[in-house]
PDB file of C-alpha atoms in Angstrom:
ATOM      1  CA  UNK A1223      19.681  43.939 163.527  1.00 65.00           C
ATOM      2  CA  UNK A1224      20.266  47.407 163.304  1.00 77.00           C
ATOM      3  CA  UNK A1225      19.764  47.550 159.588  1.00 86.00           C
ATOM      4  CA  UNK A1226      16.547  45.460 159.676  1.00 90.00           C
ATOM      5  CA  UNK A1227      15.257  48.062 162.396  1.00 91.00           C
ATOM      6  CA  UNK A1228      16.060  50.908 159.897  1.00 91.00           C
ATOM      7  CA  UNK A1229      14.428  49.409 156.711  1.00 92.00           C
ATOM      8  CA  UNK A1230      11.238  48.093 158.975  1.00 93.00           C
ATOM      9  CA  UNK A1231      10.940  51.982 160.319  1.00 94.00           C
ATOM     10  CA  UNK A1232      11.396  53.701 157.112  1.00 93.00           C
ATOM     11  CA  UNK A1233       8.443  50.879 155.887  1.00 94.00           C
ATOM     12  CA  UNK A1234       6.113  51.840 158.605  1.00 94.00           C
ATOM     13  CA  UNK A1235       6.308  55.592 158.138  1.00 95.00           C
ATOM     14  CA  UNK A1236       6.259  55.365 154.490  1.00 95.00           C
ATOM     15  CA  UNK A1237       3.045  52.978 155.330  1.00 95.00           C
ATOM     16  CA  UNK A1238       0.913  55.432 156.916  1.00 95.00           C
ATOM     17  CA  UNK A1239       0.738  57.735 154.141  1.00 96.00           C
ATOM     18  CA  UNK A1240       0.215  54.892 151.890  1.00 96.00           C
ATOM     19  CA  UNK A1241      -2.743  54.057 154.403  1.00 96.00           C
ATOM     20  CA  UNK A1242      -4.854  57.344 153.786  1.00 95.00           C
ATOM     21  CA  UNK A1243      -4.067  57.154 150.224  1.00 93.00           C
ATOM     22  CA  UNK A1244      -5.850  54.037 149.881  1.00 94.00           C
ATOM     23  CA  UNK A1245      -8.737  54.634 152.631  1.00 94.00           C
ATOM     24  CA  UNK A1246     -10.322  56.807 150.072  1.00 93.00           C
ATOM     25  CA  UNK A1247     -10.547  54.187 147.924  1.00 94.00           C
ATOM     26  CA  UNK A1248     -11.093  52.020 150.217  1.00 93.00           C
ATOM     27  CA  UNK A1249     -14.203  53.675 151.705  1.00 93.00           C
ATOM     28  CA  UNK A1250     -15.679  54.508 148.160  1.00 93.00           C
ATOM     29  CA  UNK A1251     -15.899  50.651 147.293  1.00 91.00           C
ATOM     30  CA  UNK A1252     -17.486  49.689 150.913  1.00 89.00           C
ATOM     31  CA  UNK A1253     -20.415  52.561 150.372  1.00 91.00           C
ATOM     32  CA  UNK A1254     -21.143  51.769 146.560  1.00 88.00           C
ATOM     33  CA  UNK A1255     -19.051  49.160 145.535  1.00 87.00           C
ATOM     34  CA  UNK A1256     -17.445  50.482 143.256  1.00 88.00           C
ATOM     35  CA  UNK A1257     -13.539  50.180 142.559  1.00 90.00           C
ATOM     36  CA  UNK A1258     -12.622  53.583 141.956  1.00 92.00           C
ATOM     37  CA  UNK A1259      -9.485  53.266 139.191  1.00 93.00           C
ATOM     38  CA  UNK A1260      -9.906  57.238 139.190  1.00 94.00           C
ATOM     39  CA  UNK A1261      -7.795  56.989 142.919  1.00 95.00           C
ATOM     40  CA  UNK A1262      -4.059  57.073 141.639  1.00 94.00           C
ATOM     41  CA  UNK A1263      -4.983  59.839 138.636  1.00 95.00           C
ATOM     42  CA  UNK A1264      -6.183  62.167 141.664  1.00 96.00           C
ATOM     43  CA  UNK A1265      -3.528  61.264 143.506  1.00 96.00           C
ATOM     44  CA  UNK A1266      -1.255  63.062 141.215  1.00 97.00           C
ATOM     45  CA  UNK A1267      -3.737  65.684 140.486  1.00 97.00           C
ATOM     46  CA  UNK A1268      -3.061  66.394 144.009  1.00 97.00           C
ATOM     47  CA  UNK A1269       0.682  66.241 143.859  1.00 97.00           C
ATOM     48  CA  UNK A1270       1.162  68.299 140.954  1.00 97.00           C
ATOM     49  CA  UNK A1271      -1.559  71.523 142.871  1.00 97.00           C
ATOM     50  CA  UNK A1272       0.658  70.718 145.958  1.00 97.00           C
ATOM     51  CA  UNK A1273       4.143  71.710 143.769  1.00 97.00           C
ATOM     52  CA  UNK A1274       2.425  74.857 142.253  1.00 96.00           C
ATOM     53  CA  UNK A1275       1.183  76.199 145.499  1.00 96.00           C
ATOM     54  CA  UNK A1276       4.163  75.041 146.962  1.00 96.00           C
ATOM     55  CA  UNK A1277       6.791  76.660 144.196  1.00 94.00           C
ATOM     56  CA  UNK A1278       4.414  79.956 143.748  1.00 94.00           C
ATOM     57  CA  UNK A1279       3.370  80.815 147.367  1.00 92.00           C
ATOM     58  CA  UNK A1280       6.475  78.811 149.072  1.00 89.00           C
ATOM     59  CA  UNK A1281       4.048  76.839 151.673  1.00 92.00           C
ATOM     60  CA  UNK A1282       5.238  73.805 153.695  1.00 94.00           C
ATOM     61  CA  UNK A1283       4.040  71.230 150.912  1.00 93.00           C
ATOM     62  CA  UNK A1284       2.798  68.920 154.325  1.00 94.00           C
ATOM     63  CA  UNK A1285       0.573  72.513 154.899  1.00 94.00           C
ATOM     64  CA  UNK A1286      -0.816  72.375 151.757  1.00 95.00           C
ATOM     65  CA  UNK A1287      -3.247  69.597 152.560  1.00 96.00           C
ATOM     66  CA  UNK A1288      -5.345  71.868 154.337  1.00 96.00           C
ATOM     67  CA  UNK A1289      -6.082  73.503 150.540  1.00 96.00           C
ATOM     68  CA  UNK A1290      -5.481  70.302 148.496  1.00 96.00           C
ATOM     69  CA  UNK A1291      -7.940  68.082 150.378  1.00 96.00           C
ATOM     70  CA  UNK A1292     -10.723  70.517 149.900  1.00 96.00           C
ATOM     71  CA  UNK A1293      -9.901  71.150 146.574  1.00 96.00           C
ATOM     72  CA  UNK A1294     -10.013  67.334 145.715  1.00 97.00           C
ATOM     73  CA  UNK A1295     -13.569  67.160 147.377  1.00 96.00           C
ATOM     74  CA  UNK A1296     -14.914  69.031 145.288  1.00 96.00           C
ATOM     75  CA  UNK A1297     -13.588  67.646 142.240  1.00 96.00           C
ATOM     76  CA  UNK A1298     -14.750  64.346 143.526  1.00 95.00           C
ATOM     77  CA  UNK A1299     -18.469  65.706 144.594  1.00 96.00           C
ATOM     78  CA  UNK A1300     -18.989  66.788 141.113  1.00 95.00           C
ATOM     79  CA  UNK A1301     -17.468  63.550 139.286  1.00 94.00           C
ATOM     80  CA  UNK A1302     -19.736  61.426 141.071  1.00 94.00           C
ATOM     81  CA  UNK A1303     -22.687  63.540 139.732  1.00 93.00           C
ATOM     82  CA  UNK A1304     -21.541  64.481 136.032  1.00 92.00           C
ATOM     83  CA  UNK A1305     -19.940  60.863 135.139  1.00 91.00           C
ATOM     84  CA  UNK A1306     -20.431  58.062 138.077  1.00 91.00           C
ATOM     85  CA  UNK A1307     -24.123  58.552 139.161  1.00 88.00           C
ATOM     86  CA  UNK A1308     -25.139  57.346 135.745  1.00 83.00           C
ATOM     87  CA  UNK A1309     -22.991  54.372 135.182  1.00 83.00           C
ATOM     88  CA  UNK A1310     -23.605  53.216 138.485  1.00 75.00           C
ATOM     89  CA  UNK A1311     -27.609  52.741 137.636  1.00 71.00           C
ATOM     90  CA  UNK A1312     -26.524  51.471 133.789  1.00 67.00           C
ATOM     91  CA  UNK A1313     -24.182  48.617 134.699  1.00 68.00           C
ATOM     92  CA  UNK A1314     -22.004  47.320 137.418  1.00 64.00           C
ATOM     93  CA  UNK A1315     -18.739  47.459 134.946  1.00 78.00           C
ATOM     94  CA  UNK A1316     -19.783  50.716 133.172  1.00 87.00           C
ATOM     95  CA  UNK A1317     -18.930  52.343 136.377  1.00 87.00           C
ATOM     96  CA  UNK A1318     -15.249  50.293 136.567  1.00 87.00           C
ATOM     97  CA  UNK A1319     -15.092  51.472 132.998  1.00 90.00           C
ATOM     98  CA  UNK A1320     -15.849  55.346 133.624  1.00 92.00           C
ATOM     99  CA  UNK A1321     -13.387  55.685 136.573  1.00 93.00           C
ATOM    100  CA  UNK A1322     -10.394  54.128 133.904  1.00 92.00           C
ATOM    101  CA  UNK A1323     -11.755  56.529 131.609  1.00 93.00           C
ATOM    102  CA  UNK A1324     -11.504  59.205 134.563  1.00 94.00           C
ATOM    103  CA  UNK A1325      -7.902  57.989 135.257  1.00 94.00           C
ATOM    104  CA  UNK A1326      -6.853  58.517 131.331  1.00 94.00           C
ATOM    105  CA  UNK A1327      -8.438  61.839 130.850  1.00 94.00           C
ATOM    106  CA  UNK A1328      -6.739  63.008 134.063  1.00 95.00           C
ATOM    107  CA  UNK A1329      -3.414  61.634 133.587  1.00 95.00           C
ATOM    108  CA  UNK A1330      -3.928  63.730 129.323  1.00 95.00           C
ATOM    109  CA  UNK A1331      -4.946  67.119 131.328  1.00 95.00           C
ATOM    110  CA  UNK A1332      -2.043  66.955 133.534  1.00 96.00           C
ATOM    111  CA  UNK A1333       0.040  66.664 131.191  1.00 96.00           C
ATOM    112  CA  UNK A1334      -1.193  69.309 128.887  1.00 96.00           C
ATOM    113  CA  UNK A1335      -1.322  71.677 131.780  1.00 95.00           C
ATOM    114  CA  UNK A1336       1.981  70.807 133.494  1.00 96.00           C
ATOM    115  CA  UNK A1337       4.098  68.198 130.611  1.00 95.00           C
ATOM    116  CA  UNK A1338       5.348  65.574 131.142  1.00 93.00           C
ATOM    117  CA  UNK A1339       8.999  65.823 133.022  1.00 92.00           C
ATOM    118  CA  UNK A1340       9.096  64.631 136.358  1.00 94.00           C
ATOM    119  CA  UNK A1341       8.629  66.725 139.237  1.00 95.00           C
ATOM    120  CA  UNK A1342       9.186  66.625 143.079  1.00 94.00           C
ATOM    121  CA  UNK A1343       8.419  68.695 145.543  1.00 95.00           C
ATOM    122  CA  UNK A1344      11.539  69.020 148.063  1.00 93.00           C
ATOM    123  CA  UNK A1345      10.774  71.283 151.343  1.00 93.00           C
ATOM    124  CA  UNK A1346      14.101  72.417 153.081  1.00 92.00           C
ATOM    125  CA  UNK A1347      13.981  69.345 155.797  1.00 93.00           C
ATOM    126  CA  UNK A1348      14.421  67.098 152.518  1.00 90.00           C
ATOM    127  CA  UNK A1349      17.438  65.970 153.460  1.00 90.00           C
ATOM    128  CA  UNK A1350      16.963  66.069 156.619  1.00 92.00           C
ATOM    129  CA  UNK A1351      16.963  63.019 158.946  1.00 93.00           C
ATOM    130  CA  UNK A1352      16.316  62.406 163.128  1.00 92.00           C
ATOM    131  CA  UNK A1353      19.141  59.823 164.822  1.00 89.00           C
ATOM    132  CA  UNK A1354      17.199  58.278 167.145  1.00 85.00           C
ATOM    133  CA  UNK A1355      19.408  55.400 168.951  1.00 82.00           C
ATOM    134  CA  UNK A1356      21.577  55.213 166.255  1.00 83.00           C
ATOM    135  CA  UNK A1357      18.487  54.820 163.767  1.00 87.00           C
ATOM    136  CA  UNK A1358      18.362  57.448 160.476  1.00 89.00           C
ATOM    137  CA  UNK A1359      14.527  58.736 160.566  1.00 91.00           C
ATOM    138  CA  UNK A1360      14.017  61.449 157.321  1.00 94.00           C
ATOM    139  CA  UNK A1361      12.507  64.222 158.313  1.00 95.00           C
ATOM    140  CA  UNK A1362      10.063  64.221 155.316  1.00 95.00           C
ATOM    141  CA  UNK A1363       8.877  60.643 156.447  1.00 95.00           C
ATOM    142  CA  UNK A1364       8.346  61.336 159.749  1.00 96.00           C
ATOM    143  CA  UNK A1365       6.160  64.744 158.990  1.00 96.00           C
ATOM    144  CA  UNK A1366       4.281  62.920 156.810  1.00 96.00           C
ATOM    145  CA  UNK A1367       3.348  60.120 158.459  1.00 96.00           C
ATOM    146  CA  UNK A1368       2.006  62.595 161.487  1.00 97.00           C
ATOM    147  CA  UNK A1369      -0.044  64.446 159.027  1.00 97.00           C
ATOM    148  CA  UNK A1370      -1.581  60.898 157.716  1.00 97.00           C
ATOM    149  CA  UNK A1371      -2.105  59.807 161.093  1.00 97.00           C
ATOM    150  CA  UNK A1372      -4.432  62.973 162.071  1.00 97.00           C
ATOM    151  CA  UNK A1373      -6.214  63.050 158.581  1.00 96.00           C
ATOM    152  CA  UNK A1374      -6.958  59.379 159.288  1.00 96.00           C
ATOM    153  CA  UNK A1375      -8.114  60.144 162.800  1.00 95.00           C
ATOM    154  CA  UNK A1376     -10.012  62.677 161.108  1.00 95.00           C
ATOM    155  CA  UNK A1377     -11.573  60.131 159.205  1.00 94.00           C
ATOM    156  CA  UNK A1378     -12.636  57.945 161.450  1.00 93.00           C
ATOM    157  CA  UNK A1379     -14.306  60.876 163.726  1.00 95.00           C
ATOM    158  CA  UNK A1380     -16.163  61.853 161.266  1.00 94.00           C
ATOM    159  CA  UNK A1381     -17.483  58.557 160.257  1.00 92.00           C
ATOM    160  CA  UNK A1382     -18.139  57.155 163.996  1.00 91.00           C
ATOM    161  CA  UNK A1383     -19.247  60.644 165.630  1.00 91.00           C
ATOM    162  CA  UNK A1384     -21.178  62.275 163.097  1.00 94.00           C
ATOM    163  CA  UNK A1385     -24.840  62.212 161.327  1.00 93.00           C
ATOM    164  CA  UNK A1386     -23.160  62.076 157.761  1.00 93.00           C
ATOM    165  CA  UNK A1387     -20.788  59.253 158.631  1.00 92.00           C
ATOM    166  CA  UNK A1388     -23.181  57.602 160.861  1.00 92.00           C
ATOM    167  CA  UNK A1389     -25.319  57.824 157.214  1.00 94.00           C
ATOM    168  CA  UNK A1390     -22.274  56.829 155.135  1.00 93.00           C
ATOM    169  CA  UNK A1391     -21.848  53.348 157.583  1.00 91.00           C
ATOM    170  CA  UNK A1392     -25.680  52.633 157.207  1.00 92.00           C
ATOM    171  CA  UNK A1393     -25.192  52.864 153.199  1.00 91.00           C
ATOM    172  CA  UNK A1394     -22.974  50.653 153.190  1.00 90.00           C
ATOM    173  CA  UNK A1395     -24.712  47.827 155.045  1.00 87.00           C
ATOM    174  CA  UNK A1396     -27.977  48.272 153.248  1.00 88.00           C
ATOM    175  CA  UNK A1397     -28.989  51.262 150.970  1.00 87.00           C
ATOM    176  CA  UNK A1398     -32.363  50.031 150.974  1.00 89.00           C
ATOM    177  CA  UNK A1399     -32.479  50.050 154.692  1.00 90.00           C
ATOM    178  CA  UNK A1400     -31.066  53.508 154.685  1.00 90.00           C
ATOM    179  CA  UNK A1401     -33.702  54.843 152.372  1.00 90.00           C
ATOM    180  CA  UNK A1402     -36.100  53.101 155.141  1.00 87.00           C
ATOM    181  CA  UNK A1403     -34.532  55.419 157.664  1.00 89.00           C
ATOM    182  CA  UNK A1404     -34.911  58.393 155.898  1.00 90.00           C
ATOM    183  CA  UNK A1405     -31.511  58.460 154.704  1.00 91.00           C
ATOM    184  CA  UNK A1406     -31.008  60.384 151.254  1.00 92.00           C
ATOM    185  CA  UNK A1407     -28.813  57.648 149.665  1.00 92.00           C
ATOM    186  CA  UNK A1408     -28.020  59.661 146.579  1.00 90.00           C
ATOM    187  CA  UNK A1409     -26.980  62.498 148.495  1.00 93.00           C
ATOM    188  CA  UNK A1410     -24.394  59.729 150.719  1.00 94.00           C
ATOM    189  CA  UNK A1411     -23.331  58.103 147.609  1.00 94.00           C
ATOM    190  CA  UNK A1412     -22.402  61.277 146.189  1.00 94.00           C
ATOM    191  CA  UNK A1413     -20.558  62.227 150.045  1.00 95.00           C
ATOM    192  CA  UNK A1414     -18.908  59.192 150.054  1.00 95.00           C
ATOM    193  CA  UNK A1415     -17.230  59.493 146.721  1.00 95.00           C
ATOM    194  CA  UNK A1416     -16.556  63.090 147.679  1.00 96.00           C
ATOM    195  CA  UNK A1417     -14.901  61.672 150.786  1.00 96.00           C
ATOM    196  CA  UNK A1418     -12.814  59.263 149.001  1.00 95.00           C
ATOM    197  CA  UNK A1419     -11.474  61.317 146.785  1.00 96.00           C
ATOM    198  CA  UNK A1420     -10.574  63.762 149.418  1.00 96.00           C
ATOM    199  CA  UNK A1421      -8.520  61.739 150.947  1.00 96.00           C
ATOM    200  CA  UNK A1422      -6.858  61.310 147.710  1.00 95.00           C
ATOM    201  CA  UNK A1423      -6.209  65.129 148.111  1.00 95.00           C
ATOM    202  CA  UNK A1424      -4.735  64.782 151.330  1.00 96.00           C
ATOM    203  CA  UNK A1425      -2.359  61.667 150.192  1.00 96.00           C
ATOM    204  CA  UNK A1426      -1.120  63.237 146.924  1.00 96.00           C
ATOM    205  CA  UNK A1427       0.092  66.155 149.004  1.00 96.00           C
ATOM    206  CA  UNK A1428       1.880  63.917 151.439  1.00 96.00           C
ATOM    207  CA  UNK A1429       3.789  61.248 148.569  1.00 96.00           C
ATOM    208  CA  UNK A1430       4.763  64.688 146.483  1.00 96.00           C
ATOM    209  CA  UNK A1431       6.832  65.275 149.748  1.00 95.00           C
ATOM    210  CA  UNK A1432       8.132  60.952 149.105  1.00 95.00           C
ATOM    211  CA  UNK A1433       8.687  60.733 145.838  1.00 95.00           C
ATOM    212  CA  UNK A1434       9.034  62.438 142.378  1.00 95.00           C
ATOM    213  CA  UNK A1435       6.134  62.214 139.826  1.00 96.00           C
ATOM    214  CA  UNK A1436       4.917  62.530 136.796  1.00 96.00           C
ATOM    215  CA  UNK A1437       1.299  61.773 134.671  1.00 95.00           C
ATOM    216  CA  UNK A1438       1.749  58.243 134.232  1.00 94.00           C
ATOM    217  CA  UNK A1439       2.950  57.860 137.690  1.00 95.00           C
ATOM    218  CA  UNK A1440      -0.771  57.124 138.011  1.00 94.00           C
ATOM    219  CA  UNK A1441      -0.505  53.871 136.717  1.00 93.00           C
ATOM    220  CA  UNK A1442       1.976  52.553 139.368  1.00 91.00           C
ATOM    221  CA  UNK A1443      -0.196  54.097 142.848  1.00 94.00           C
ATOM    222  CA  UNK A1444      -3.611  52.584 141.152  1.00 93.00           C
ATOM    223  CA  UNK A1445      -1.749  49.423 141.113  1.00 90.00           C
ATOM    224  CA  UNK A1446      -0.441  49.651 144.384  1.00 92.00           C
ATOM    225  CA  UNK A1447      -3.692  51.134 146.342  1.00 93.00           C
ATOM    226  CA  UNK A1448      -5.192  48.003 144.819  1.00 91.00           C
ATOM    227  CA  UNK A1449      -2.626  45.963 146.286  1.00 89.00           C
ATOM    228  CA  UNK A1450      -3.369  47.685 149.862  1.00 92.00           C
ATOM    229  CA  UNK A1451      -7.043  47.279 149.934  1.00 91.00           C
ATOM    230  CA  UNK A1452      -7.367  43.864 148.301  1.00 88.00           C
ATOM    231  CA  UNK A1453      -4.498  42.956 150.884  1.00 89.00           C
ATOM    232  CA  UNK A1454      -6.685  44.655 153.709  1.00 89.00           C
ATOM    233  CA  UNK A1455     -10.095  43.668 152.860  1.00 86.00           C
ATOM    234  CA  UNK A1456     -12.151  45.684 150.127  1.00 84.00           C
ATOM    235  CA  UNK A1457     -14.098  48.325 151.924  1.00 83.00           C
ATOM    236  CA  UNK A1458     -12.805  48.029 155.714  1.00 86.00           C
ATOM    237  CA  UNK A1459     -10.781  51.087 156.741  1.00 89.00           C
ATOM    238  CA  UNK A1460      -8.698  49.018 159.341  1.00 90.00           C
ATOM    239  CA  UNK A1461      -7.851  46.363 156.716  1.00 90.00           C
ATOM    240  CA  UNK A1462      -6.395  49.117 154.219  1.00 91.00           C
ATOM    241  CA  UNK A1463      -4.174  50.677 156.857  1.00 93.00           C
ATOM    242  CA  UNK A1464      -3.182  47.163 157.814  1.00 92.00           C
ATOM    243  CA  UNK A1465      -2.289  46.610 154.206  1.00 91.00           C
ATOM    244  CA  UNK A1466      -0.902  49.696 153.656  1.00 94.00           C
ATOM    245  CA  UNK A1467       1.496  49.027 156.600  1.00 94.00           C
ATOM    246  CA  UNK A1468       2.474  45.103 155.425  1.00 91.00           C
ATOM    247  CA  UNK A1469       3.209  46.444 152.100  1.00 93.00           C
ATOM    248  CA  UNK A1470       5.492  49.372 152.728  1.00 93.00           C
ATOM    249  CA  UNK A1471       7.454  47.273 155.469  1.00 92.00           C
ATOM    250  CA  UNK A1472       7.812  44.795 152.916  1.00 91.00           C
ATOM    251  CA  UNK A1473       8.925  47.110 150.159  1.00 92.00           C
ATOM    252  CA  UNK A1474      11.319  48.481 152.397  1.00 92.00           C
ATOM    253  CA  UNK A1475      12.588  45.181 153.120  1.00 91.00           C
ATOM    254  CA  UNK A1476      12.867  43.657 150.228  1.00 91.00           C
ATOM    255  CA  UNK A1477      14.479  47.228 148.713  1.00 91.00           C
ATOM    256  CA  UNK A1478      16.810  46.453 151.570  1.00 89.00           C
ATOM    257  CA  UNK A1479      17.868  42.605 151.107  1.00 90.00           C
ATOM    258  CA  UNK A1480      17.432  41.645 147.715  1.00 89.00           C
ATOM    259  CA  UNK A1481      17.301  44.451 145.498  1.00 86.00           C
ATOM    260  CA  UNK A1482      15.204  47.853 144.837  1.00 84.00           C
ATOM    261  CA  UNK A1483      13.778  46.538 141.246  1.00 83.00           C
ATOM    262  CA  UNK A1484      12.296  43.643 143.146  1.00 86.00           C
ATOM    263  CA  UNK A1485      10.130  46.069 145.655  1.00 86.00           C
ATOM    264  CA  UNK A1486       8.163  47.365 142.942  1.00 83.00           C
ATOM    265  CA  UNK A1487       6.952  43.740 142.417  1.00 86.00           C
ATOM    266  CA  UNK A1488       5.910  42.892 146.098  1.00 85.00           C
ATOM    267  CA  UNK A1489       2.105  44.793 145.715  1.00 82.00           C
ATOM    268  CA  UNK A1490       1.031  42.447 142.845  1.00 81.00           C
ATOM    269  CA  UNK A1491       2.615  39.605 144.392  1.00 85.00           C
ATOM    270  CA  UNK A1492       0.684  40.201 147.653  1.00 79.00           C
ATOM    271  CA  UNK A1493      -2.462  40.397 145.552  1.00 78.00           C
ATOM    272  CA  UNK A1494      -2.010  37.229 144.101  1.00 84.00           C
ATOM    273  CA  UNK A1495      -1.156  35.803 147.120  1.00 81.00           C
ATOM    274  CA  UNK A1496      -4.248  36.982 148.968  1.00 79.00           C
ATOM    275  CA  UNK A1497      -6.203  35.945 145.947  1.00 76.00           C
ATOM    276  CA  UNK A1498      -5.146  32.606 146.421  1.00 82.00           C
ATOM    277  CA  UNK A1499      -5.606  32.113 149.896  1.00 81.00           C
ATOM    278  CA  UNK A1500      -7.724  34.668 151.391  1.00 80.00           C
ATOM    279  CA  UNK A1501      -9.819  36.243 149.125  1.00 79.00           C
ATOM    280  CA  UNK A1502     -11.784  38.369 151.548  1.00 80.00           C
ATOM    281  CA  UNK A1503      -8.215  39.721 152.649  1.00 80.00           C
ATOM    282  CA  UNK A1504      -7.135  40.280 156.418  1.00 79.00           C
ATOM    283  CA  UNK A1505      -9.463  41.775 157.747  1.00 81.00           C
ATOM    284  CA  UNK A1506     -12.477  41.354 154.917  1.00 70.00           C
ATOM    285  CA  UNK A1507     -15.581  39.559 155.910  1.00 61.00           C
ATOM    286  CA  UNK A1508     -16.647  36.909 152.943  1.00 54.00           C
ATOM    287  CA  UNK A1509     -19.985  37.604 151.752  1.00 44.00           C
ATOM    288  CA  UNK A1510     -22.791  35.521 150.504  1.00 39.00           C
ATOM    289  CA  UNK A1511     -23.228  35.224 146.724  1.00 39.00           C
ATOM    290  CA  UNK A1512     -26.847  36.177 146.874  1.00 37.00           C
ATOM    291  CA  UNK A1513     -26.298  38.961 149.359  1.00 35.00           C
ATOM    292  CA  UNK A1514     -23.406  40.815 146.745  1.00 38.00           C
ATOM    293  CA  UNK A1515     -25.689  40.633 144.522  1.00 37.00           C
ATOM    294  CA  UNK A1516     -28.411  42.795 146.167  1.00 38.00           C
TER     295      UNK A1516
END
């Protein structure tokens, strides 16, 4: 029992920084519908600013987001206008297309700028762990997940409390109805994306602390943020932190009982799986053909 409790523990911390890693993502595709396969290249963008600052200036890496996410917003605020804006009003799939094409070109400068070796970002509390009732916590886990759990609650203040998110939510349910309202829906798309990517920001800061990383480490976190929010429901916020909390639990679990090479397997399983039987996800609403359309 003991060992179940420790592998279902070290999934749910892990879980909440996979949860604001894929609410960007997440939030992007309920605003414009678009699925952003720019997400995991940021992602490391973020991770690899997090090791500089963090080797050159010697800040807490879990500090850094405070820079990183910034940072990231602005790099996403001016994508959306230079390369996404465009595609979006050309073609539904030129805008898939143009975020792959974001995720290549990303993945190329990172590794002009920084190679292509591995690198991991390992604050002194590393190897560090909490023994709570006999129960190993890592320190790094634990921080991390309490920095993902305010940037979320971050989030979701400013979406619920504020004029921009109140703008973002009515976006999403109807940009013509927003444009009714007064609503600049140019100006939200572009905030949304912004947002989104963001987030990214914040997350890449918080997995450089997790795990090691390199350029094509993009690949694997596109994969697996598309796992989360197809899991959780494309565009809800609630869904992709449920995801995000299935999936890591059952990484950990299956790392823990079968075998580690097996974990890597258990996003694109769920995706099938959720394809198959639920394809709205968990906590998705199934829309009308006509009204996806619009």
């Amino acid at each position: 029992m003991g060992t179940f409790l420790q592998a279902l523990l070290l999934g749910l911390l892990v879980g909440g920084v996979y949860a604001l890693a894929a609410s960007g993502m997440s939030l992007i595709f309920g605003v414009m519908r678009v699925v952003n396969l720019a997400q995991g290249g940021m992602l490391i963008l973020s991770a690899y600013l997090t090791y500089t600052l963090w080797e050159t200036i010697g800040l807490d890496p879990l500090l850094l987001v405070l820079i990183t996410t910034p940072c990231l917003l602005i790099v996403g605020w001016a994508t959306y206008y230079v390369f996404i804006e465009r595609s979006r009003t050309t073609d539904a799939s030129m805008a898939l297309v143009t975020t792959f094409g974001l995720t290549l070109i990303t993945k190329g400068v990172i590794a002009l700028i920084w190679g292509n070796e591995p690198k991991s970002v390992t604050p002194d509390y590393a190897n560090r762990s909490f023994d709570v009732f006999g129960l190993k916590l890592p320190q790094a886990q634990v921080y991390a997940c309490l920095v993902a759990v305010v940037v979320l609650g971050a989030l979701y203040l400013l979406l619920r409390r504020t004029w921009l998110g109140r703008s973002v939510q009515a976006t999403a349910s109807s940009s013509e109805g927003a444009r009714l309202i007064g609503i600049e829906v140019r100006s939200t798309w572009a905030a949304a994306y912004a947002i989104g990517v963001g987030a990214a920001g914040a997350g890449g800061s918080l997995l450089s602390v997790l795990y090691p990383f390199m350029p094509s480490s993009a690949d694997h976190w596109i994969g697996l943020l598309l796992a989360i929010v197809v899991l959780g429901g494309m565009g809800s916020l609630a869904g992709s932190v449920l995801g995000a909390l299935v999936i890591a639990a059952a990484e950990s679990l299956t790392a823990t009982y079968i075998s580690p090479d097996w974990a890597s397997a258990v996003p694109y399983l769920a995706i099938i799986l959720v394809l198959v039987a639920r394809p709205q996800g968990l906590l998705g609403a199934r829309l009308r053909e006509d009204m996806s359309r619009a």
